[in-house]
PDB file of C-alpha atoms in Angstrom:
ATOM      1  CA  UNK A   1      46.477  58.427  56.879  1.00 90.00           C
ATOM      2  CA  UNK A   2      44.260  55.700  57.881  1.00 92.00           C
ATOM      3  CA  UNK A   3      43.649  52.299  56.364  1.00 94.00           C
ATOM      4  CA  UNK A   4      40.265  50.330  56.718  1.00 94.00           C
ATOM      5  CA  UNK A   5      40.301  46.635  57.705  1.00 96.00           C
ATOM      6  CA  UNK A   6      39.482  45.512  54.268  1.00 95.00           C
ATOM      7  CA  UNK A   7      42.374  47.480  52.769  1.00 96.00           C
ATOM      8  CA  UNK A   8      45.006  45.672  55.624  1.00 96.00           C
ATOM      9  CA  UNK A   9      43.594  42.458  54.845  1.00 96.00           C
ATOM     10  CA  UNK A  10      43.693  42.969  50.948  1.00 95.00           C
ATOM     11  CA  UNK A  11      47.451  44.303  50.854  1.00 94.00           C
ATOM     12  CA  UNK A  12      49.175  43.422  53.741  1.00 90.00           C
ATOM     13  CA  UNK A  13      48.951  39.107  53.706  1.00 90.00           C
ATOM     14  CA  UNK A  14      46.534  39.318  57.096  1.00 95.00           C
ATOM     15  CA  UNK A  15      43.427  37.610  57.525  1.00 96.00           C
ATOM     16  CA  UNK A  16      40.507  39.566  59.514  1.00 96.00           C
ATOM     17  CA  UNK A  17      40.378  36.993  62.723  1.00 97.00           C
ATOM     18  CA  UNK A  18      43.921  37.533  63.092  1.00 96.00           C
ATOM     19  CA  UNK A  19      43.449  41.675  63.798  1.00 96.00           C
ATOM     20  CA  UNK A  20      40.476  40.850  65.324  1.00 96.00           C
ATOM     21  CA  UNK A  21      42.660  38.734  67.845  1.00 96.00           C
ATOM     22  CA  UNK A  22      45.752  40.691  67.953  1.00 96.00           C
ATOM     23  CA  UNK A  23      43.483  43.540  69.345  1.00 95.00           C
ATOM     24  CA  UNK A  24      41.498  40.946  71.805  1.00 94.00           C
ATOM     25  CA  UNK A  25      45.011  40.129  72.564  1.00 93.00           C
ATOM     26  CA  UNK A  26      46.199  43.796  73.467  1.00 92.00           C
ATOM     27  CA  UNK A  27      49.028  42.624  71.062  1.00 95.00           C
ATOM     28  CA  UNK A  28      47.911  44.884  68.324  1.00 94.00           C
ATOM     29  CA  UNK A  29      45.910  48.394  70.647  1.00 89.00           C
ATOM     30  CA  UNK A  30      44.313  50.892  70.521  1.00 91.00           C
ATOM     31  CA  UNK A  31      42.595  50.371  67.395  1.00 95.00           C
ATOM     32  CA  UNK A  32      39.977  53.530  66.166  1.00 94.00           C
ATOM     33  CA  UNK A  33      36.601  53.497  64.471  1.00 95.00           C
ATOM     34  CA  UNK A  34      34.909  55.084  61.901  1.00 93.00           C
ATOM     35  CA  UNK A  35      31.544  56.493  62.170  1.00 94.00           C
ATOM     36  CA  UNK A  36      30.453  53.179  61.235  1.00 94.00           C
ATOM     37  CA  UNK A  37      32.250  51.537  64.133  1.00 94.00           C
ATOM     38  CA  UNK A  38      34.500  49.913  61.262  1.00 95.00           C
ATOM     39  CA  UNK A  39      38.158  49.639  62.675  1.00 95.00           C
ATOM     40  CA  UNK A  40      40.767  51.656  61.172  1.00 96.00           C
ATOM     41  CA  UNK A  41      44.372  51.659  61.173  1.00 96.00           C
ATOM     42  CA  UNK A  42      46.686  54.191  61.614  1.00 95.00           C
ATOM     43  CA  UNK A  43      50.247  54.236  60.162  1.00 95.00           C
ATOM     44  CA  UNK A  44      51.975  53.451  63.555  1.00 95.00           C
ATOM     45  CA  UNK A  45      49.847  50.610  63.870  1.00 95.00           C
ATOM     46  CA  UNK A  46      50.720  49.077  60.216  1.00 96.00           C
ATOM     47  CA  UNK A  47      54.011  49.686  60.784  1.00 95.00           C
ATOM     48  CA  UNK A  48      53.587  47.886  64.217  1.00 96.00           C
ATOM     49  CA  UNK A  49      51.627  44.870  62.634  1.00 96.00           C
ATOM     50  CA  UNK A  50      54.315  44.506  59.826  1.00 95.00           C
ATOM     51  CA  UNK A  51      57.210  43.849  62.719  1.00 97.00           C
ATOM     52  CA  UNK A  52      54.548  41.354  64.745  1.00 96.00           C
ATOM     53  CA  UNK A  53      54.018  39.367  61.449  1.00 95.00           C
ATOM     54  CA  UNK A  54      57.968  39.590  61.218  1.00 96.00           C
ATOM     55  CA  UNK A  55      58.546  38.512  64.828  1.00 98.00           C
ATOM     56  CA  UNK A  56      55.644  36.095  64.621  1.00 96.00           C
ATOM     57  CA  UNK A  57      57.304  34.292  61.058  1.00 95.00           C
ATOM     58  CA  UNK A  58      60.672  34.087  62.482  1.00 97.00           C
ATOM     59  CA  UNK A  59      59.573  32.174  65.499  1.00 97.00           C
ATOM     60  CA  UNK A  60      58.605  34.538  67.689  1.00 98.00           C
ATOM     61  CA  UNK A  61      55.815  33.047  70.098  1.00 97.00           C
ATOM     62  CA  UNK A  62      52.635  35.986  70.361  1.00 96.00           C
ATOM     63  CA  UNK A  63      52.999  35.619  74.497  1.00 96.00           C
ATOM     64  CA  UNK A  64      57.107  36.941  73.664  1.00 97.00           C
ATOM     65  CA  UNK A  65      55.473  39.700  71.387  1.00 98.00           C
ATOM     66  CA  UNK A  66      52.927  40.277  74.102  1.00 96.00           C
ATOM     67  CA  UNK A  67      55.939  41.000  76.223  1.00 97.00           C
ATOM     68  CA  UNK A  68      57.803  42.810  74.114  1.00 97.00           C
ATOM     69  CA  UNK A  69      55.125  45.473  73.535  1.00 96.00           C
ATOM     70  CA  UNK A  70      54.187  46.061  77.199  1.00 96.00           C
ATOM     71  CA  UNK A  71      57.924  46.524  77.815  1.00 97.00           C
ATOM     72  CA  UNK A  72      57.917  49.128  74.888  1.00 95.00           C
ATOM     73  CA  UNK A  73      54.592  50.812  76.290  1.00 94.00           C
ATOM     74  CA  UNK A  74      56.723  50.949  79.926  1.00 97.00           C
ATOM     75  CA  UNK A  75      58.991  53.625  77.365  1.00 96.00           C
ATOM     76  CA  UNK A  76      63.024  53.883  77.804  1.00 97.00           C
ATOM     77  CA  UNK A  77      63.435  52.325  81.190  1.00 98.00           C
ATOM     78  CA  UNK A  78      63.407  48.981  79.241  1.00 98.00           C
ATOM     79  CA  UNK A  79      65.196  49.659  76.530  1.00 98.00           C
ATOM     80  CA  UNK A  80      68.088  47.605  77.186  1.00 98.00           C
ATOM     81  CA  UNK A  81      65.490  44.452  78.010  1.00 98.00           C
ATOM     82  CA  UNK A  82      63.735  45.430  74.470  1.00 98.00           C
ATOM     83  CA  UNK A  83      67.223  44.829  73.011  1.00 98.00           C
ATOM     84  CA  UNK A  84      68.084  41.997  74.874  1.00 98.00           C
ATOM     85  CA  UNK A  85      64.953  40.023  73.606  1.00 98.00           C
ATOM     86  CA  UNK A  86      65.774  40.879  69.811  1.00 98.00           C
ATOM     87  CA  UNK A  87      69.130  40.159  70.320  1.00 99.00           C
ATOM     88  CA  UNK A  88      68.255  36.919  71.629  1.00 98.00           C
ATOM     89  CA  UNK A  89      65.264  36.341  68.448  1.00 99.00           C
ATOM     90  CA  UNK A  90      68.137  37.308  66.488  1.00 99.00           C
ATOM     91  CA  UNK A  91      70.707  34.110  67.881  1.00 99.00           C
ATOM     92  CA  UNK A  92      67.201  31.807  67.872  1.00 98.00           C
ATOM     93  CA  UNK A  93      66.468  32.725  64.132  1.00 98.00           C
ATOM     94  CA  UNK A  94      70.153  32.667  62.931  1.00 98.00           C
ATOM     95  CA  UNK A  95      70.436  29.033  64.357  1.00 98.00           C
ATOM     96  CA  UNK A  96      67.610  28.152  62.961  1.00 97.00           C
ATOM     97  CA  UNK A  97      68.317  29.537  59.486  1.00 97.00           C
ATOM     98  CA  UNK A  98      72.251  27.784  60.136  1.00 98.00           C
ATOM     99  CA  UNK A  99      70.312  24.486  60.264  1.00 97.00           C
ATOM    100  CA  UNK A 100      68.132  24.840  57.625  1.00 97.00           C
ATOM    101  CA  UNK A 101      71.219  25.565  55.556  1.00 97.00           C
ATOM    102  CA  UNK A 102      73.011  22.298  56.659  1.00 96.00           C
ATOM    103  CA  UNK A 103      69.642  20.489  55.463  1.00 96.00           C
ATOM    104  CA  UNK A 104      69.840  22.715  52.128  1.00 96.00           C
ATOM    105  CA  UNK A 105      73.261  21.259  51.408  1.00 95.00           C
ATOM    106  CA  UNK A 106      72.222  17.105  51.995  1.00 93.00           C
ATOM    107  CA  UNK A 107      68.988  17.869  49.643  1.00 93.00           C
ATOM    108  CA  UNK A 108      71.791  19.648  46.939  1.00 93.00           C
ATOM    109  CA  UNK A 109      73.828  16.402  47.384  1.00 91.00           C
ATOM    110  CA  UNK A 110      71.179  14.062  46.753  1.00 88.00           C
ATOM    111  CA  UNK A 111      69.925  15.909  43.587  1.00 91.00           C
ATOM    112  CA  UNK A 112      74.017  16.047  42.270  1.00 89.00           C
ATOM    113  CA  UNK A 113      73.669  11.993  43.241  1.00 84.00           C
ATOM    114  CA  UNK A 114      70.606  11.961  40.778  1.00 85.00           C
ATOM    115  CA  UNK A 115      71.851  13.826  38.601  1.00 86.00           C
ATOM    116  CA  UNK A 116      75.032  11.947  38.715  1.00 83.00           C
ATOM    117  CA  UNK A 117      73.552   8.761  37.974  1.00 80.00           C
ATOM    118  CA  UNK A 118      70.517   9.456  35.939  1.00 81.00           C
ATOM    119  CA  UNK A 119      71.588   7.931  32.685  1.00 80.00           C
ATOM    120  CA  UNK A 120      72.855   5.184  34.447  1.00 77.00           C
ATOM    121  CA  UNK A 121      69.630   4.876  35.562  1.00 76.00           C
ATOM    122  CA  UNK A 122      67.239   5.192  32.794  1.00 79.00           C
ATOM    123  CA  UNK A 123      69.364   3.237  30.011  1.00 79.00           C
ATOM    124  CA  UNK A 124      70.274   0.709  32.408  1.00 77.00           C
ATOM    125  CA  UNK A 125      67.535  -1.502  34.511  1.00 69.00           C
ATOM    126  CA  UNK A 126      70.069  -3.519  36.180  1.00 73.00           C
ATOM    127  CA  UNK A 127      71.763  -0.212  37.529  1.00 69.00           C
ATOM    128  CA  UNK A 128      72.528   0.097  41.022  1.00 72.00           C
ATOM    129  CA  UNK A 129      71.520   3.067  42.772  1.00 65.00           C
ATOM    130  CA  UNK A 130      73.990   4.532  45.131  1.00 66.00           C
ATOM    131  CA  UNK A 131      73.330   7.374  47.471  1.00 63.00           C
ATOM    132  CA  UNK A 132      74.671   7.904  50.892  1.00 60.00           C
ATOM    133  CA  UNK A 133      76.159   4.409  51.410  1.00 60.00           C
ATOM    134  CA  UNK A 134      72.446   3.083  51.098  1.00 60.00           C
ATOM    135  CA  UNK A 135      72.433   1.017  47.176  1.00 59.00           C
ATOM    136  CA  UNK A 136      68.991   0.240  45.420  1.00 57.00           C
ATOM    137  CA  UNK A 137      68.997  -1.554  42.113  1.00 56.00           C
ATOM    138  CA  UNK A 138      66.581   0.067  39.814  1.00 53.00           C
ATOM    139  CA  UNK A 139      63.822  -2.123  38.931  1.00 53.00           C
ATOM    140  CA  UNK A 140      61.988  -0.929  35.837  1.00 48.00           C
TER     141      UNK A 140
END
């Protein structure tokens, strides 16, 4: 089966100038025409595009996908360096999603601070504020 640009656009969350420049790129080859000289897709290439755009949103930099591909076109002599760089996304993106966690868990305490002190708050305008050591009386 084969998919026309419009159709990848339309259903898989990709604008037009970014095929267009993942194929200028070589990052995204080989793409066919129809007698039109419309690109089409094949399967292997959606399925390809869907694990760029899942590289690419996990912090992946295009010149590391780049990379990656050409190693994969090279074929099983460098399979262990294909690993190694997705083991290594892998460590990046769990770090990063570690740290985005920690931040999670001060914006949960603040709102539990809010929440804490919201009637305080409103039925009060004297009431001091207190959050994180810092303490802001409430002017209304």
């Amino acid at each position: 089966m084969t998919y026309s640009m419009t159709y990848v656009v339309e259903n898989f969350n990709v604008s037009a100038k970014t095929l267009r420049f993942y194929e200028e790129q070589g990052i995204l080859p080989n793409i066919s025409r129809d007698e039109k000289g419309r690109r089409v897709y094949s399967e292997q290439q959606i399925d390809w595009l869907s694990f760029i755009r899942c590289l690419k949103e996990t912090g992946m930099p295009l010149l590391k996908i780049k990379e990656y591909k050409e190693l994969y076109e090279l074929g099983n002599s460098t399979f262990l360096e294909r690993e190694e760089m997705l083991i290594q996304h892998k460590l990046d993106v769990q770090k990063k999603m570690d740290e985005s966690f920690k931040h999670l868990e001060e914006i949960n305490y603040k709102i539990a601070m809010y929440d804490l002190q919201k009637e305080d708050v409103i039925n009060n305008p004297n009431h001091i504020f207190k959050c994180h050591g810092l303490e802001v009386k409430v002017a209304n």
